[in-house]
Coordinates of C-alpha atoms and ligand atoms in Angstrom, one line a residue:
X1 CA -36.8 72.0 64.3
X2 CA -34.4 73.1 61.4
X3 CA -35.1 71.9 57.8
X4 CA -33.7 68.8 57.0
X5 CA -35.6 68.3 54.0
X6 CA -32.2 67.9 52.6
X7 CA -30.6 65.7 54.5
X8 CA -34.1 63.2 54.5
X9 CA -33.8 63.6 50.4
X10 CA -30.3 62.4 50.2
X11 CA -31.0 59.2 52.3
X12 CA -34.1 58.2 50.2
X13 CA -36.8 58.6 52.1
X14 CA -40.3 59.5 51.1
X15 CA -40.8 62.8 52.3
X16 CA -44.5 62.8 51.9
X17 CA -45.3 60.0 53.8
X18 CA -42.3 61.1 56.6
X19 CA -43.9 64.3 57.2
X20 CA -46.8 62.4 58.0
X21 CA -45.5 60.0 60.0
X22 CA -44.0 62.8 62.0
X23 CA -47.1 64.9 62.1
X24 CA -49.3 62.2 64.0
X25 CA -46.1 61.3 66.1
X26 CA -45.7 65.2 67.0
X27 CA -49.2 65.1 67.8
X28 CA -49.3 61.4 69.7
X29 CA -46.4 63.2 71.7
X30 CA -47.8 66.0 72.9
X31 CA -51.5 64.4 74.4
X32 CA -49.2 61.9 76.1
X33 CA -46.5 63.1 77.7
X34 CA -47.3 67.0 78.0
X35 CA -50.7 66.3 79.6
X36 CA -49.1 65.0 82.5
X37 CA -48.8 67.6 85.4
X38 CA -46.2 68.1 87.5
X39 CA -43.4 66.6 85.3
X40 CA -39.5 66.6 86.7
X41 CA -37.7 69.0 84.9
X42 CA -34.8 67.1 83.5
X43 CA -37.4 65.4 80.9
X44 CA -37.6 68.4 79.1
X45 CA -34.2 67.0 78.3
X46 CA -36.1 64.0 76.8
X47 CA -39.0 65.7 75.2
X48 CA -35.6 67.4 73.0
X49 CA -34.2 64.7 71.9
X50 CA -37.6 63.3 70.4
X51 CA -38.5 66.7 68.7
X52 CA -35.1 66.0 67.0
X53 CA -35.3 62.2 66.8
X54 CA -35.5 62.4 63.1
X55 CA -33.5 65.7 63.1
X56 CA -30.6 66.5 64.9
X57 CA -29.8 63.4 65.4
X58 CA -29.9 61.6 62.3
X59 CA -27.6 64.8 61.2
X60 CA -25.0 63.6 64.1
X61 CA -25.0 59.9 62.9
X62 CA -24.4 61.5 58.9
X63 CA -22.0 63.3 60.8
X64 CA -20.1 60.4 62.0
X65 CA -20.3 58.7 59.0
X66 CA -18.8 62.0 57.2
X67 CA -15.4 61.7 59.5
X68 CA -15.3 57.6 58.3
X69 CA -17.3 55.9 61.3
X70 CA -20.1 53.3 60.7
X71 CA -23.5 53.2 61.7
X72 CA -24.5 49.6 62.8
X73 CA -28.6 48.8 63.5
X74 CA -30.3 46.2 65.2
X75 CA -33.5 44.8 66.6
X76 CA -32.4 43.5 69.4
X77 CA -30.6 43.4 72.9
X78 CA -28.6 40.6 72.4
X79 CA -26.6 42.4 69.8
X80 CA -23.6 44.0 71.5
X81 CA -23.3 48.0 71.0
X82 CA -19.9 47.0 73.2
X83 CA -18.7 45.8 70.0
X84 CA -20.1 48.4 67.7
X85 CA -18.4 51.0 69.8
X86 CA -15.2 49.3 70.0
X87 CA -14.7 50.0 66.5
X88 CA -15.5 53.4 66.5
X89 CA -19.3 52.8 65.7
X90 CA -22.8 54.3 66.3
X91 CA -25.1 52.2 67.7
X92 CA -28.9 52.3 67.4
X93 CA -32.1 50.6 67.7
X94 CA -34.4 50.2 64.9
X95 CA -37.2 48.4 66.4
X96 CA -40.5 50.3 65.5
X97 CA -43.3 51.3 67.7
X98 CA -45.7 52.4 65.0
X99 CA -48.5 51.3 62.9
X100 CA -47.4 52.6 59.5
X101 CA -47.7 51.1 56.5
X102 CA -49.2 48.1 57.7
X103 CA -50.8 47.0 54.5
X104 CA -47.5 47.5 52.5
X105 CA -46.3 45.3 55.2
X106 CA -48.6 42.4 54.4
X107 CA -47.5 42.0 50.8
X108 CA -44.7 40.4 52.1
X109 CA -45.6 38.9 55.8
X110 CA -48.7 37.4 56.5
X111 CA -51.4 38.9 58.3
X112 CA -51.0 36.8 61.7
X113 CA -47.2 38.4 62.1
X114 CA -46.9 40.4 65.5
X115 CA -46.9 44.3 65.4
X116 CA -42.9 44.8 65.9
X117 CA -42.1 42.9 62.6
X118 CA -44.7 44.5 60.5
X119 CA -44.0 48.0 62.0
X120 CA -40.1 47.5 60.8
X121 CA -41.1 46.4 57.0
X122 CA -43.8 49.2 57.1
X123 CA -41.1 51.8 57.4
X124 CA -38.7 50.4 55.2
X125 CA -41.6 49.7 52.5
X126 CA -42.6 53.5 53.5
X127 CA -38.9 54.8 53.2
X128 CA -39.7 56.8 56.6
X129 CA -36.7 55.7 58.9
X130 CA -34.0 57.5 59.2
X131 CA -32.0 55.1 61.0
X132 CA -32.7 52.3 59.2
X133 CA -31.7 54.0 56.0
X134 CA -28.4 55.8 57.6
X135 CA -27.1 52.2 59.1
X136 CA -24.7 50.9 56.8
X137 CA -24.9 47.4 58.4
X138 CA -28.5 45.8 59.8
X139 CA -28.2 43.1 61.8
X140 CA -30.5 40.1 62.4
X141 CA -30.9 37.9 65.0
X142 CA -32.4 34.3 65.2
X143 CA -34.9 34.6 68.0
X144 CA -38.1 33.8 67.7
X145 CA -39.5 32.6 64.2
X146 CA -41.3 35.7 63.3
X147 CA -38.0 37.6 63.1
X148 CA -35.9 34.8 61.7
X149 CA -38.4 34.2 58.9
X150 CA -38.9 37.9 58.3
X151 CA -35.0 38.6 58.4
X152 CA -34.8 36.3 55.3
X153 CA -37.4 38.9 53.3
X154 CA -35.6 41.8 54.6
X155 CA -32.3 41.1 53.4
X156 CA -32.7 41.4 49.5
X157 CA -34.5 45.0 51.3
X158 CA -31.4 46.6 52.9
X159 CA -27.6 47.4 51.8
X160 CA -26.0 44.9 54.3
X161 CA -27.9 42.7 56.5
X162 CA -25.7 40.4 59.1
X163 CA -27.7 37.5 60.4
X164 CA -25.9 36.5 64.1
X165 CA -27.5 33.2 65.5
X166 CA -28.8 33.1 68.3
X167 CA -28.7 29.7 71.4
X168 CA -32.2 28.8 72.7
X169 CA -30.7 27.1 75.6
X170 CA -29.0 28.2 78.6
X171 CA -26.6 25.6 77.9
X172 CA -22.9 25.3 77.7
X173 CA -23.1 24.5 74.1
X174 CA -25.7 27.6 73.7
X175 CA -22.8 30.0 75.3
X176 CA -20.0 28.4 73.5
X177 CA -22.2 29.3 70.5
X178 CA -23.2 32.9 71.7
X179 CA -19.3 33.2 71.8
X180 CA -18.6 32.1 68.8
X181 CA -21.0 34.6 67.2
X182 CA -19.8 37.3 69.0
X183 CA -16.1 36.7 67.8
X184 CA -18.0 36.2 63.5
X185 CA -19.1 39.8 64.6
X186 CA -16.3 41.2 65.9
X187 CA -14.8 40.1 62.3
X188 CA -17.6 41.9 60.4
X189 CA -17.5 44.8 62.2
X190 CA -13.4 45.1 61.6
X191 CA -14.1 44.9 58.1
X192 CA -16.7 47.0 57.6
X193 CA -14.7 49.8 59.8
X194 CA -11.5 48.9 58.6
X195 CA -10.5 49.1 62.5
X196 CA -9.3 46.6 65.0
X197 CA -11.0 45.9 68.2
X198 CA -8.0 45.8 70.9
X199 CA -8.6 45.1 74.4
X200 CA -8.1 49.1 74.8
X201 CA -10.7 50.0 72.7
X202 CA -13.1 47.0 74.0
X203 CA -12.5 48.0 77.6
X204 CA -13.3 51.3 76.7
X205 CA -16.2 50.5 74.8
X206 CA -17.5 48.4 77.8
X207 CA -17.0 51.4 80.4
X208 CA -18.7 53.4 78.2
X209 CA -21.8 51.1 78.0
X210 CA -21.4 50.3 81.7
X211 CA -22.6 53.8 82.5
X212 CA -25.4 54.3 80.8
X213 CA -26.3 51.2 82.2
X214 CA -25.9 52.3 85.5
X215 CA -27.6 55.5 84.7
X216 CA -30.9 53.5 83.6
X217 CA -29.9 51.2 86.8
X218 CA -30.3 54.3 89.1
X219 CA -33.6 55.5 87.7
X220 CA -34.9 52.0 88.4
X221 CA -33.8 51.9 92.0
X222 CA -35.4 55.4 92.8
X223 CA -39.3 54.1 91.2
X224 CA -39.5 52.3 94.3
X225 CA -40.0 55.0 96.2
X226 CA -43.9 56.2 97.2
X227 CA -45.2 58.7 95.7
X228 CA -43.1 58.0 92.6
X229 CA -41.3 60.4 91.8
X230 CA -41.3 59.8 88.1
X231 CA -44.5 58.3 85.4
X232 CA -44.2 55.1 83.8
X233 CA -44.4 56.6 80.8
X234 CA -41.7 58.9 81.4
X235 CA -39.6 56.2 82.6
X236 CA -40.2 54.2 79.6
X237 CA -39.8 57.0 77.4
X238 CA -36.1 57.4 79.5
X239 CA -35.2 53.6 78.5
X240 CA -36.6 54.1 74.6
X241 CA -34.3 56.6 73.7
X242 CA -31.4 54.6 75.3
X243 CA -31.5 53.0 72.1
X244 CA -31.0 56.2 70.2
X245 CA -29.0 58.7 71.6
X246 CA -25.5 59.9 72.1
X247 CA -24.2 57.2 74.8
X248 CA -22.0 60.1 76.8
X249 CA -25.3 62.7 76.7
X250 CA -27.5 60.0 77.5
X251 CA -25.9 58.9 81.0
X252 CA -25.0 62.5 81.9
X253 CA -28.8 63.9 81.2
X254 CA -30.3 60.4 83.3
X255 CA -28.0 60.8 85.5
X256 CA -29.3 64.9 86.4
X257 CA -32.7 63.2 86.2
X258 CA -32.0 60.9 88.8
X259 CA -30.2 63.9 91.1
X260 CA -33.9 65.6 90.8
X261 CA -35.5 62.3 91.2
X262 CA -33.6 61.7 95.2
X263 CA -34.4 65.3 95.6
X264 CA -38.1 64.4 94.5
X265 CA -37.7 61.2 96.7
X266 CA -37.0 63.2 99.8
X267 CA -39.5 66.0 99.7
X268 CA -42.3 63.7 99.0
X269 CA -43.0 64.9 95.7
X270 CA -44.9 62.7 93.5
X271 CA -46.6 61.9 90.0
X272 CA -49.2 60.3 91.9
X273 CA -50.6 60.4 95.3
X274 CA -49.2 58.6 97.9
X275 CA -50.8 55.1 98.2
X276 CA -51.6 55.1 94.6
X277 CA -51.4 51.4 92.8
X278 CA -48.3 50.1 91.9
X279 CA -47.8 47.8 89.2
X280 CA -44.7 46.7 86.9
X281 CA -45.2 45.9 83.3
X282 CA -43.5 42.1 81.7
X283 CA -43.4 41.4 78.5
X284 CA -42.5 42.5 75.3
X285 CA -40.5 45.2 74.3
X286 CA -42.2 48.5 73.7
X287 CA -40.3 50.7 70.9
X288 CA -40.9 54.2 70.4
X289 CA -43.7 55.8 70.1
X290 CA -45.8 52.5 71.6
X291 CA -47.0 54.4 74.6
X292 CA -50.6 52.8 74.3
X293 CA -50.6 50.5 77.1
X294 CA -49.1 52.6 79.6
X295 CA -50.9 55.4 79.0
X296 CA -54.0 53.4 79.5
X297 CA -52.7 52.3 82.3
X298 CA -51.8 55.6 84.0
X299 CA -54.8 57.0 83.2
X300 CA -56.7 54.4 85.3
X301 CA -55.5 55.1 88.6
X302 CA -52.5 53.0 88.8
X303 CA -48.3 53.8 88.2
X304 CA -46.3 51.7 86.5
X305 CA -42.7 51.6 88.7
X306 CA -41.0 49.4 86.3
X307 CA -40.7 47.4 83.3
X308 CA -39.2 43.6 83.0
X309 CA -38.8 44.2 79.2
X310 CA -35.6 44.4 77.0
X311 CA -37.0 48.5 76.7
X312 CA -36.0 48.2 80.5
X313 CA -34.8 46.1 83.1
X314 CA -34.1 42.7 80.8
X315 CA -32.1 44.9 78.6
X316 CA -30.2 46.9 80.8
X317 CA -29.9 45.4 84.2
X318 CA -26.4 43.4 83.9
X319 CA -22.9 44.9 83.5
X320 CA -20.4 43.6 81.6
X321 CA -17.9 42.9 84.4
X322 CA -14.1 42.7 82.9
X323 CA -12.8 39.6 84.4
X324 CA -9.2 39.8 82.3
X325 CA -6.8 41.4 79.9
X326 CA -6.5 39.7 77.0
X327 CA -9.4 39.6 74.2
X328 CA -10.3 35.7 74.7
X329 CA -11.2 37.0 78.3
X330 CA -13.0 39.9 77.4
X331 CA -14.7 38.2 74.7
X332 CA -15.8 35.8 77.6
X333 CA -16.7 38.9 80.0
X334 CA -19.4 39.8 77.4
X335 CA -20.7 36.8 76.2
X336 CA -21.5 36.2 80.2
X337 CA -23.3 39.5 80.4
X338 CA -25.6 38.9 77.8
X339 CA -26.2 35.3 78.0
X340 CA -27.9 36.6 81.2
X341 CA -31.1 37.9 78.9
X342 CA -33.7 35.7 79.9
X343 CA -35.9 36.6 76.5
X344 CA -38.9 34.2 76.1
X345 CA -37.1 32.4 73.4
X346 CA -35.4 30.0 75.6
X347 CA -36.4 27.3 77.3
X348 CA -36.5 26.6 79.4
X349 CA -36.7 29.9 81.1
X350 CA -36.9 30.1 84.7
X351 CA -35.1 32.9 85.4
X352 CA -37.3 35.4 84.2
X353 CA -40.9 35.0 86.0
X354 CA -38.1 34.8 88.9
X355 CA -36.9 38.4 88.4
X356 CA -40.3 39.6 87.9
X357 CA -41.1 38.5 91.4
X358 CA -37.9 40.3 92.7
X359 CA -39.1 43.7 90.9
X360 CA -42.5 43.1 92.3
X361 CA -40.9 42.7 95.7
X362 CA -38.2 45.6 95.4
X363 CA -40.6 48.5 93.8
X364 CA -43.0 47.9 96.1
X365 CA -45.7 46.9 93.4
X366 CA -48.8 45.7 94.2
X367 CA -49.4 43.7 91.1
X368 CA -48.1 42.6 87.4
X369 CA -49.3 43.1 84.0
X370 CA -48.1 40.9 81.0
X371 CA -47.8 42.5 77.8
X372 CA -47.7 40.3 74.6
X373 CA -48.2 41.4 71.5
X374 CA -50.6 39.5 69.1
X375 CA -48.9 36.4 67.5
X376 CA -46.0 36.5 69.6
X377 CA -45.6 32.9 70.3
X378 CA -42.4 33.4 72.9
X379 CA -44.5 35.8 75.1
X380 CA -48.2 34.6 74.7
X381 CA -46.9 30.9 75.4
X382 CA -44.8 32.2 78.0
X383 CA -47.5 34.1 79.9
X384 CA -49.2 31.4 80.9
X385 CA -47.1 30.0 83.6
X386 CA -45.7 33.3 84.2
X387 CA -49.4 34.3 85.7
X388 CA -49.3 31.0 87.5
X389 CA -46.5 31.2 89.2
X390 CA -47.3 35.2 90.1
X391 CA -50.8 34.7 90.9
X392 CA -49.5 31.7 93.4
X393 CA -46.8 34.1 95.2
X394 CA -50.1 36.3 96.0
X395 CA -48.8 38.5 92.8
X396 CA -52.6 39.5 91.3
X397 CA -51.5 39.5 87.3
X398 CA -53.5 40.5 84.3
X399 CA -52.3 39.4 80.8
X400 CA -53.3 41.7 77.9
X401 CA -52.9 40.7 74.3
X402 CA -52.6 43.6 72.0
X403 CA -51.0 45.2 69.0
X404 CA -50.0 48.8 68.0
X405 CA -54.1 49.9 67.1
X406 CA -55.9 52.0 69.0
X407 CA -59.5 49.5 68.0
X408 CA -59.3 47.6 71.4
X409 CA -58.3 50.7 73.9
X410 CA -61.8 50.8 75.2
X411 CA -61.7 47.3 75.8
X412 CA -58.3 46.9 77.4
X413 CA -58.8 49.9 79.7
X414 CA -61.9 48.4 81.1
X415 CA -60.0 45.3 82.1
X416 CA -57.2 47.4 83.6
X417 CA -60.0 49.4 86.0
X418 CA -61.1 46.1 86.6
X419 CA -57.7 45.0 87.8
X420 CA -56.5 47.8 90.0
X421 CA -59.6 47.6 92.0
X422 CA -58.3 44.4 92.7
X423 CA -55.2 45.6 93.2
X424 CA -56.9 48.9 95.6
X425 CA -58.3 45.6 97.9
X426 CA -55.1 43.7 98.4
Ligands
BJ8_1 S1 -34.1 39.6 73.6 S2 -37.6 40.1 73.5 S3 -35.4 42.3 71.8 S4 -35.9 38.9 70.7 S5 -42.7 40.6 69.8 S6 -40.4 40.0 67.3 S7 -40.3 38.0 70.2 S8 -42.9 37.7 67.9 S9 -38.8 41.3 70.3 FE1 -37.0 40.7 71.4 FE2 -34.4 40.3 71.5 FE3 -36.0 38.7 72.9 FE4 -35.6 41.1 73.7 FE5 -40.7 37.9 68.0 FE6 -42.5 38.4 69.9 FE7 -42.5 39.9 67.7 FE8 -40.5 40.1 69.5

């Protein structure tokens, strides 16, 4: 990697605690992802862009904001990178996958806050994100009460933080309200840009999203296939840096992925033996570098073919289909779209344990296993039923609690051996 000791100085950051922070991640990366034989070769692709995730990239979006464009970050999927791109932004995700800086953290959250939350105050507290500190909006969105609360601490925090609120019904007074924040946003993001969305550069924005979706779409079409052609954790790793990288590179280099993938498909070439478990992951979202449950997973005997998670199929499984020309109608095209997400912040939310079936079903997968974070009221709460209504479709389902340290590994990966023994006797 070049030195961009520079570059890190002039957006604040601490460059002690960065180096660290990349140091273990370097390190995490390696044992993870490079200890797998046998890898396809367009993830070498992938494996780039994370040895420049704090590099070359972050020197494309200072880039960008040299020739006047704005960076815009968020936490979430319901926050439109249409929109963002429609007025000549960059997009990225600044959810955090990391334990750092936990304790600094906890001076402002309390203790019983989930993982995701604490892991975005710990690198702002730590000045060790890039993004964060190169987006010249954040924006916040009422979800669950973790983030809503938090959001409220993190604004006196950052230069510009835009709270958009959020329905908690699939209602028509929830979508008229999803609308109407997506038209406040629209407004912010003209003035921040000085630029006008039209319905050219919306359209455009929306093709533009539309294929990387299909991109992603593809690669989870081809996991069904046995052997699978492709790790979990290389598929997940695939869907992470959706959130990061150029849109255009990103759909051509998953799209060459996926042309070695049918290739793969139809020469039998697998990860994994033939006949080896099958399970899809549902839950919350897992930001980089939070490979700890998968990994523990595919190194007990099972493969992971697909994730219900806003870091996969919840996020990325709809297109926006443009159903008119004028901006009312497009405005309505992509409130439909994403009032699709079935996060576990509405209720109810039927939809969801629904599609997880369906994945179960379509990938060929043998079993489930729910991922909730500690304290995450939406998901744990959620989980309950979910199991239920799994476990009585003859889905065998395991729910894990976790967070982002590596104290109850042992202990989780004994209950996954437990489960795909279940799983080898179906
Ligand atoms: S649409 S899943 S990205 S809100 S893990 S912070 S829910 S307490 S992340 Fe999410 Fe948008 Fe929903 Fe998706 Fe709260 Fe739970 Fe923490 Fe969470």
């Amino acid at each position: 990697m070049s030195d961009y000791t520079e570059m890190w100085s002039s957006l604040g950051l601490d460059l002690k605690g960065h180096d660290a922070l990349l140091s273990v991640l370097g390190n995490a990366y390696s044992d993870v992802f490079f200890s797998q034989k046998n890898r396809p070769e367009g993830m070498k692709y992938f494996d780039f862009v994370m040895s420049e995730v704090h590099g070359l990239r972050i020197k494309e979006l200072m880039d960008a904001k040299g020739q006047g464009r704005k960076v815009i970050g968020s936490y979430c999927v319901f926050v439109p990178e249409e929109l963002v791109l429609a007025v000549d932004g960059v997009a990225v995700g600044l959810c955090a996958g990391a334990e750092f800086n936990f304790e600094g953290a906890e001076t402002l959250l309390p203790r019983n806050t989930c993982s995701l939350i604490k892991a975005a105050f710990g690198f702002k507290l730590g000045k060790v994100c890039p993004y964060l500190e190169a987006s010249d909006v954040v924006v916040g969105e009422n979800t669950c009460d973790g983030k809503k609360k938090a959001y409220e601490i993190l604004g006196p925090l950052v230069k510009d933080l835009y709270i958009m609120d959020l329905p908690q019904t699939k209602s028509e007074m929830g979508r008229a309200l999803l609308k109407e924040e997506y038209r406040k946003f629209i407004k912010k993001l003209e003035k921040v840009s000085g630029k006008k969305v039209t319905v050219a550069s919306l359209k455009k924005a929306v093709e533009i999203v539309n294929a990387k979706r299909m991109a992603v779409k593809r690669l989870a079409a081809i996991r069904a296939a046995d052997p699978a052609p492709i790790s979990g954790l290389d598929a997940l790793l695939v869907n992470q840096v959706f959130f990061h990288d150029d849109p255009f590179r990103f759909t051509d280099s998953v799209n060459k992925l996926c042309d070695e993938l049918e290739i793969r498909v139809k020469n039998k070439t697998g990860m994994f033996p033939k006949g080896t478990p099958r399970v899809v992951v549902s839950g919350c979202p897992m930001a980089v570098p939070n490979w700890k449950l998968p990994l523990l997973i595919e190194s007990s005997n099972a493969v992971i073919v697909g994730e219900e998670s806003c870091v996969g199929e919840r996020g990325t499984r709809w297109l926006t289909e443009v159903k008119g020309n004028t901006m009312d109608e497009l405005l309505d095209s992509i409130t439909d779209r994403y009032f699709n997400i079935d996060c576990a912040v509405f209720t109810p939310n039927p939809s969801r344990v629904d599609y997880v079936k369906k994945m179960t079903k379509n990938l060929h997968a043998q079993g489930v296993i729910h991922y909730s974070l500690q304290f995450c009221q939406p998901y744990i709460m959620e989980s309950g039923p979910v199991e239920k209504e799994l476990e009585k479709s003859g889905i065998p389902t395991l729910r894990l609690e976790t967070d982002y340290s590596q104290e109850d590994a042992g202990q989780l990966k004994t209950r996954i051996e437990a489960f795909v023994e279940r799983l080898k006797k179906k």
